CSV table of C-alpha atoms in Angstrom, one decimal:
chain,number,residue,atom,x,y,z
A,434,TRP,CA,84.2,77.1,55.0
A,435,ILE,CA,86.7,79.8,54.0
A,436,PRO,CA,87.8,82.9,55.8
A,437,ALA,CA,85.8,86.1,55.1
A,438,PRO,CA,87.3,87.9,52.1
A,439,PHE,CA,87.2,91.2,54.0
A,440,MET,CA,89.3,89.8,56.9
A,441,ILE,CA,91.8,88.3,54.4
A,442,GLU,CA,92.1,91.8,52.8
A,443,VAL,CA,92.6,93.5,56.2
A,444,ALA,CA,95.2,90.9,57.3
A,445,THR,CA,97.1,91.2,54.0
A,446,MET,CA,97.1,95.0,54.3
A,447,TRP,CA,98.4,94.9,57.9
A,448,MET,CA,101.2,92.5,56.9
A,449,THR,CA,102.3,94.5,53.9
A,450,ASP,CA,102.1,98.0,55.5
A,451,GLY,CA,103.8,97.1,58.8
A,452,THR,CA,100.7,97.4,61.0
A,453,ALA,CA,100.9,93.8,62.1
A,454,ARG,CA,104.6,94.1,63.0
A,455,ARG,CA,103.8,97.3,65.1
A,456,ILE,CA,101.0,95.5,66.9
A,457,ILE,CA,103.2,92.6,67.8
A,458,GLU,CA,106.1,94.9,68.9
A,459,ASN,CA,103.7,96.9,71.1
A,460,HIS,CA,102.4,93.7,72.7
A,461,ARG,CA,105.9,92.5,73.4
A,462,ASP,CA,106.9,95.8,74.9
A,463,GLU,CA,103.9,95.8,77.2
A,464,ALA,CA,104.6,92.2,78.3
A,465,LYS,CA,108.2,93.2,79.1
A,466,LYS,CA,107.0,96.1,81.2
A,467,ARG,CA,104.7,93.8,83.1
A,468,GLN,CA,107.5,91.3,83.6
A,469,GLN,CA,109.7,94.1,85.0
A,470,LEU,CA,106.9,94.9,87.4
A,471,VAL,CA,106.7,91.3,88.5
A,472,LYS,CA,110.4,91.3,89.2
A,473,GLN,CA,110.0,94.4,91.3
A,474,VAL,CA,107.1,93.2,93.4
A,475,LEU,CA,107.7,89.4,93.5
A,476,GLY,CA,111.4,89.3,92.9
A,477,ASP,CA,112.1,87.7,96.3
A,478,PHE,CA,110.0,84.6,95.3
A,479,THR,CA,110.7,81.9,92.8
A,480,TYR,CA,108.9,82.0,89.5
A,481,ARG,CA,109.4,81.1,85.9
A,482,SER,CA,108.5,83.0,82.8
A,483,HIS,CA,109.7,84.5,79.6
A,484,GLU,CA,110.5,88.2,79.3
A,485,ALA,CA,107.8,88.7,76.7
A,486,ALA,CA,105.1,86.4,78.3
A,487,PHE,CA,101.8,87.6,79.7
A,488,HIS,CA,102.0,85.1,82.5
A,489,ILE,CA,104.3,83.6,85.2
A,490,TRP,CA,104.5,80.3,87.0
A,491,LEU,CA,104.9,81.1,90.7
A,492,SER,CA,106.4,78.4,92.9
A,493,LEU,CA,104.7,78.3,96.2
A,494,PRO,CA,106.9,78.4,99.3
A,495,LYS,CA,106.3,76.0,102.2
A,496,PRO,CA,103.8,75.4,103.8
A,497,TRP,CA,101.5,76.6,100.9
A,498,ARG,CA,99.5,74.0,99.0
A,499,HIS,CA,98.2,75.3,95.7
A,500,GLU,CA,94.5,74.8,96.5
A,501,ASP,CA,94.9,76.7,99.8
A,502,PHE,CA,96.8,79.5,98.1
A,503,VAL,CA,94.2,79.8,95.3
A,504,ARG,CA,91.4,80.0,98.0
A,505,GLU,CA,93.2,82.6,100.1
A,506,CYS,CA,93.8,84.7,97.0
A,507,LEU,CA,90.1,84.5,96.0
A,508,ASN,CA,89.2,85.6,99.5
A,509,ARG,CA,91.2,88.8,98.7
A,510,ASN,CA,89.6,89.2,95.2
A,511,VAL,CA,92.6,88.0,93.3
A,512,ALA,CA,92.2,85.1,90.9
A,513,VAL,CA,95.1,82.8,90.1
A,514,ASN,CA,95.1,79.4,88.4
A,515,SER,CA,96.1,76.3,90.2
A,516,SER,CA,98.8,74.2,88.5
A,517,GLU,CA,96.3,71.4,88.8
A,518,ASN,CA,94.3,72.9,85.9
A,519,PHE,CA,97.3,72.3,83.6
A,520,VAL,CA,98.3,68.7,84.6
A,521,ILE,CA,97.4,66.0,82.2
A,522,GLY,CA,96.3,62.6,83.5
A,523,ARG,CA,97.4,61.6,86.9
A,524,SER,CA,100.8,63.2,87.0
A,525,ALA,CA,102.0,64.9,90.1
A,526,THR,CA,100.8,68.5,90.5
A,527,PRO,CA,103.5,71.0,91.1
A,528,HIS,CA,103.2,73.4,94.0
A,529,ALA,CA,102.7,76.4,91.8
A,530,VAL,CA,100.1,78.7,90.4
A,531,ARG,CA,99.8,80.4,87.0
A,532,ILE,CA,99.4,84.2,87.2
A,533,CYS,CA,98.0,86.0,84.2
A,534,LEU,CA,99.5,89.4,83.6
A,535,GLY,CA,97.5,90.4,80.6
A,536,GLY,CA,94.0,90.7,82.1
A,537,PHE,CA,94.7,94.1,83.7
A,538,ARG,CA,93.9,97.3,81.8
A,539,ASN,CA,96.9,99.1,83.1
A,540,THR,CA,100.1,98.5,85.1
A,541,ALA,CA,98.7,100.2,88.2
A,542,SER,CA,95.9,97.6,88.5
A,543,LEU,CA,98.5,94.8,87.9
A,544,GLU,CA,100.7,96.3,90.6
A,545,ARG,CA,97.9,96.2,93.1
A,546,GLY,CA,97.2,92.6,92.2
A,547,LEU,CA,100.8,91.6,92.5
A,548,GLU,CA,101.1,93.4,95.9
A,549,SER,CA,98.1,91.4,97.1
A,550,LEU,CA,99.8,88.2,96.0
A,551,ARG,CA,103.0,89.2,97.8
A,552,ASP,CA,101.0,89.9,100.9
A,553,VAL,CA,99.3,86.4,100.7
A,554,LEU,CA,102.7,84.8,100.2
A,555,MET,CA,104.2,86.6,103.2
A,556,ASN,CA,101.4,86.8,105.7
A,557,GLY,CA,98.4,84.9,104.5
A,558,HIS,CA,98.9,81.4,105.5
A,559,ARG,CA,96.5,80.4,108.2
A,560,HIS,CA,97.6,77.5,110.4
A,561,ARG,CA,94.9,75.0,110.8
A,562,THR,CA,94.2,73.0,113.9
A,563,PHE,CA,93.4,69.3,113.3
A,564,VAL,CA,91.4,67.3,115.8
A,565,VAL,CA,92.3,63.6,115.8
């Protein structure tokens, strides 16, 4: 029930020789680059995030409902998480989706995904006909 001694040794070495700090700084720099890309591609839409976060919360403009937006994105091979997955209990679900920025191997792939999201936001809503 204790950590493996080898892993403790590696972690201690990384903390004392600066490797851990460099890894953290590299991750922060990459997150900031990805956040800048979000600003370039989705800057006309409302979203919340932190400059060094690997995700954003995108507010969905009218008439989007989160479940419809998630489904339309999946139809275009882009996966986003409905805010419903993060609501505890029976609280109201915000009209938003969580977009992970860290699952892409490079910024070119992320840019293509963000451009697909932008296209869904601007052109993807299908009006439904209801029969009463």
